[in-house]
PDB file of C-alpha atoms in Angstrom:
ATOM      1  CA  UNK A 326     152.836 152.620 257.771  1.00 84.00           C
ATOM      2  CA  UNK A 327     154.142 152.356 254.075  1.00 93.00           C
ATOM      3  CA  UNK A 328     152.851 149.683 251.634  1.00 94.00           C
ATOM      4  CA  UNK A 329     154.287 149.443 248.201  1.00 96.00           C
ATOM      5  CA  UNK A 330     152.800 147.540 245.485  1.00 97.00           C
ATOM      6  CA  UNK A 331     152.726 147.434 241.738  1.00 97.00           C
ATOM      7  CA  UNK A 332     155.830 145.517 240.854  1.00 97.00           C
ATOM      8  CA  UNK A 333     155.877 142.587 238.419  1.00 97.00           C
ATOM      9  CA  UNK A 334     157.502 141.086 235.398  1.00 98.00           C
ATOM     10  CA  UNK A 335     157.538 143.163 232.066  1.00 98.00           C
ATOM     11  CA  UNK A 336     159.372 143.108 228.862  1.00 98.00           C
ATOM     12  CA  UNK A 337     161.912 145.546 227.919  1.00 98.00           C
ATOM     13  CA  UNK A 338     160.201 148.645 226.595  1.00 98.00           C
ATOM     14  CA  UNK A 339     157.240 148.140 228.846  1.00 98.00           C
ATOM     15  CA  UNK A 340     155.634 150.112 231.695  1.00 98.00           C
ATOM     16  CA  UNK A 341     154.701 149.497 235.317  1.00 98.00           C
ATOM     17  CA  UNK A 342     153.294 151.943 237.735  1.00 98.00           C
ATOM     18  CA  UNK A 343     154.329 151.413 241.559  1.00 98.00           C
ATOM     19  CA  UNK A 344     152.251 152.806 244.401  1.00 98.00           C
ATOM     20  CA  UNK A 345     153.116 153.501 248.057  1.00 95.00           C
ATOM     21  CA  UNK A 346     150.192 153.850 250.350  1.00 93.00           C
ATOM     22  CA  UNK A 347     150.872 155.549 253.702  1.00 88.00           C
ATOM     23  CA  UNK A 348     148.864 155.411 256.798  1.00 83.00           C
ATOM     24  CA  UNK A 349     149.276 156.092 260.509  1.00 74.00           C
ATOM     25  CA  UNK A 350     150.890 159.729 260.311  1.00 62.00           C
ATOM     26  CA  UNK A 351     150.736 163.014 258.335  1.00 59.00           C
ATOM     27  CA  UNK A 352     151.482 161.952 254.750  1.00 58.00           C
ATOM     28  CA  UNK A 353     151.535 165.301 253.156  1.00 60.00           C
ATOM     29  CA  UNK A 354     154.111 167.187 255.403  1.00 72.00           C
ATOM     30  CA  UNK A 355     157.250 165.538 254.315  1.00 85.00           C
ATOM     31  CA  UNK A 356     159.195 164.439 251.375  1.00 91.00           C
ATOM     32  CA  UNK A 357     158.957 161.146 249.963  1.00 93.00           C
ATOM     33  CA  UNK A 358     161.067 158.986 247.654  1.00 96.00           C
ATOM     34  CA  UNK A 359     161.681 155.689 245.817  1.00 98.00           C
ATOM     35  CA  UNK A 360     164.861 153.624 246.032  1.00 98.00           C
ATOM     36  CA  UNK A 361     165.976 150.319 244.488  1.00 98.00           C
ATOM     37  CA  UNK A 362     168.242 147.567 245.278  1.00 98.00           C
ATOM     38  CA  UNK A 363     169.728 144.487 243.570  1.00 96.00           C
ATOM     39  CA  UNK A 364     170.893 141.411 245.249  1.00 93.00           C
ATOM     40  CA  UNK A 365     174.298 142.201 246.683  1.00 92.00           C
ATOM     41  CA  UNK A 366     174.011 145.832 245.856  1.00 94.00           C
ATOM     42  CA  UNK A 367     173.328 149.090 247.739  1.00 96.00           C
ATOM     43  CA  UNK A 368     169.992 150.858 248.015  1.00 97.00           C
ATOM     44  CA  UNK A 369     170.077 153.563 245.362  1.00 98.00           C
ATOM     45  CA  UNK A 370     168.086 156.556 244.916  1.00 98.00           C
ATOM     46  CA  UNK A 371     165.573 156.632 242.127  1.00 98.00           C
ATOM     47  CA  UNK A 372     163.223 159.645 242.493  1.00 98.00           C
ATOM     48  CA  UNK A 373     162.048 161.905 245.274  1.00 97.00           C
ATOM     49  CA  UNK A 374     159.193 164.324 245.595  1.00 95.00           C
ATOM     50  CA  UNK A 375     158.854 167.288 248.085  1.00 90.00           C
ATOM     51  CA  UNK A 376     156.111 167.462 250.710  1.00 79.00           C
ATOM     52  CA  UNK A 377     153.996 169.850 248.600  1.00 77.00           C
ATOM     53  CA  UNK A 378     154.687 167.753 245.434  1.00 80.00           C
ATOM     54  CA  UNK A 379     155.971 170.953 243.578  1.00 85.00           C
ATOM     55  CA  UNK A 380     159.555 169.764 243.325  1.00 93.00           C
ATOM     56  CA  UNK A 381     160.696 166.297 241.905  1.00 96.00           C
ATOM     57  CA  UNK A 382     164.198 164.759 241.624  1.00 97.00           C
ATOM     58  CA  UNK A 383     165.414 161.824 239.538  1.00 98.00           C
ATOM     59  CA  UNK A 384     168.457 159.825 239.192  1.00 98.00           C
ATOM     60  CA  UNK A 385     170.145 160.347 235.839  1.00 98.00           C
ATOM     61  CA  UNK A 386     169.603 156.750 234.975  1.00 98.00           C
ATOM     62  CA  UNK A 387     165.772 157.152 235.073  1.00 98.00           C
ATOM     63  CA  UNK A 388     165.400 160.597 233.995  1.00 98.00           C
ATOM     64  CA  UNK A 389     162.793 161.117 231.121  1.00 98.00           C
ATOM     65  CA  UNK A 390     161.373 157.582 231.719  1.00 98.00           C
ATOM     66  CA  UNK A 391     160.315 157.690 235.197  1.00 98.00           C
ATOM     67  CA  UNK A 392     157.741 159.960 236.724  1.00 98.00           C
ATOM     68  CA  UNK A 393     157.121 160.458 240.576  1.00 98.00           C
ATOM     69  CA  UNK A 394     153.907 161.896 241.728  1.00 96.00           C
ATOM     70  CA  UNK A 395     151.728 161.937 244.983  1.00 91.00           C
ATOM     71  CA  UNK A 396     147.956 162.195 245.831  1.00 89.00           C
ATOM     72  CA  UNK A 397     147.639 163.675 249.129  1.00 83.00           C
ATOM     73  CA  UNK A 398     143.978 163.073 249.279  1.00 84.00           C
ATOM     74  CA  UNK A 399     144.528 159.306 248.883  1.00 87.00           C
ATOM     75  CA  UNK A 400     147.973 159.231 250.876  1.00 86.00           C
ATOM     76  CA  UNK A 401     149.523 157.638 248.239  1.00 91.00           C
ATOM     77  CA  UNK A 402     152.733 158.161 246.107  1.00 94.00           C
ATOM     78  CA  UNK A 403     153.108 156.664 242.662  1.00 97.00           C
ATOM     79  CA  UNK A 404     156.144 155.907 240.329  1.00 98.00           C
ATOM     80  CA  UNK A 405     155.232 155.635 236.689  1.00 98.00           C
ATOM     81  CA  UNK A 406     157.922 153.760 234.963  1.00 98.00           C
ATOM     82  CA  UNK A 407     158.057 153.668 231.040  1.00 98.00           C
ATOM     83  CA  UNK A 408     160.651 152.426 228.700  1.00 98.00           C
ATOM     84  CA  UNK A 409     161.777 149.893 231.206  1.00 98.00           C
ATOM     85  CA  UNK A 410     165.180 148.375 230.710  1.00 98.00           C
ATOM     86  CA  UNK A 411     166.631 145.131 231.995  1.00 97.00           C
ATOM     87  CA  UNK A 412     169.001 147.202 234.280  1.00 97.00           C
ATOM     88  CA  UNK A 413     165.740 148.420 235.984  1.00 98.00           C
ATOM     89  CA  UNK A 414     165.226 145.130 237.433  1.00 98.00           C
ATOM     90  CA  UNK A 415     165.522 145.508 241.342  1.00 98.00           C
ATOM     91  CA  UNK A 416     163.368 145.624 244.506  1.00 98.00           C
ATOM     92  CA  UNK A 417     161.812 149.041 244.755  1.00 98.00           C
ATOM     93  CA  UNK A 418     161.323 150.659 248.089  1.00 98.00           C
ATOM     94  CA  UNK A 419     159.344 153.762 248.940  1.00 97.00           C
ATOM     95  CA  UNK A 420     160.390 155.918 251.798  1.00 96.00           C
ATOM     96  CA  UNK A 421     159.012 158.702 253.731  1.00 92.00           C
ATOM     97  CA  UNK A 422     160.780 161.538 255.624  1.00 91.00           C
ATOM     98  CA  UNK A 423     159.762 162.042 259.337  1.00 86.00           C
ATOM     99  CA  UNK A 424     160.830 165.581 259.251  1.00 85.00           C
ATOM    100  CA  UNK A 425     161.965 168.438 257.073  1.00 83.00           C
ATOM    101  CA  UNK A 426     165.542 167.692 255.827  1.00 83.00           C
ATOM    102  CA  UNK A 427     165.916 169.688 252.712  1.00 83.00           C
ATOM    103  CA  UNK A 428     168.026 166.571 251.251  1.00 89.00           C
ATOM    104  CA  UNK A 429     166.451 163.754 249.181  1.00 92.00           C
ATOM    105  CA  UNK A 430     169.067 161.590 247.665  1.00 95.00           C
ATOM    106  CA  UNK A 431     170.405 159.265 250.592  1.00 95.00           C
ATOM    107  CA  UNK A 432     168.766 156.379 252.442  1.00 95.00           C
ATOM    108  CA  UNK A 433     169.578 158.527 255.604  1.00 94.00           C
ATOM    109  CA  UNK A 434     167.419 161.116 254.632  1.00 94.00           C
ATOM    110  CA  UNK A 435     164.239 158.930 255.183  1.00 94.00           C
ATOM    111  CA  UNK A 436     162.783 157.611 258.394  1.00 92.00           C
ATOM    112  CA  UNK A 437     160.206 155.115 257.215  1.00 92.00           C
ATOM    113  CA  UNK A 438     160.298 152.518 254.718  1.00 95.00           C
ATOM    114  CA  UNK A 439     157.977 150.207 252.873  1.00 94.00           C
ATOM    115  CA  UNK A 440     158.525 146.436 252.316  1.00 94.00           C
ATOM    116  CA  UNK A 441     159.727 146.609 248.742  1.00 95.00           C
ATOM    117  CA  UNK A 442     158.220 145.420 245.499  1.00 97.00           C
ATOM    118  CA  UNK A 443     159.928 143.425 243.080  1.00 98.00           C
ATOM    119  CA  UNK A 444     160.378 144.715 239.296  1.00 98.00           C
ATOM    120  CA  UNK A 445     161.673 142.383 236.789  1.00 98.00           C
ATOM    121  CA  UNK A 446     162.437 143.548 233.289  1.00 98.00           C
ATOM    122  CA  UNK A 447     163.281 140.727 230.843  1.00 97.00           C
ATOM    123  CA  UNK A 448     165.282 141.466 227.503  1.00 94.00           C
TER     124      UNK A 448
END
């Protein structure tokens, strides 16, 4: 139901835009988010957007560099990543809430997950 894409290899300081296409359910009714995970690490919160798109939330490590957005008409969420750093290297996952929760920061706040897309930032 969620298909993430847009990852790749980029040099430090570069940019990438991740996309997450949703299908099979009401995309616009619930919050969505991006998480990332390194080998052996936990899946960490990156950014989230409310179901109306009126509220966005970011991890401190990406504030000012990443921008989350969604296009309801296209059933797609985006993560624009600028000024990338080697420490941003991870598999990025998109997620969708299956009901209203009022929370956005934890993996348990989401019900559906995409397959992940690898982002590698070289120094």
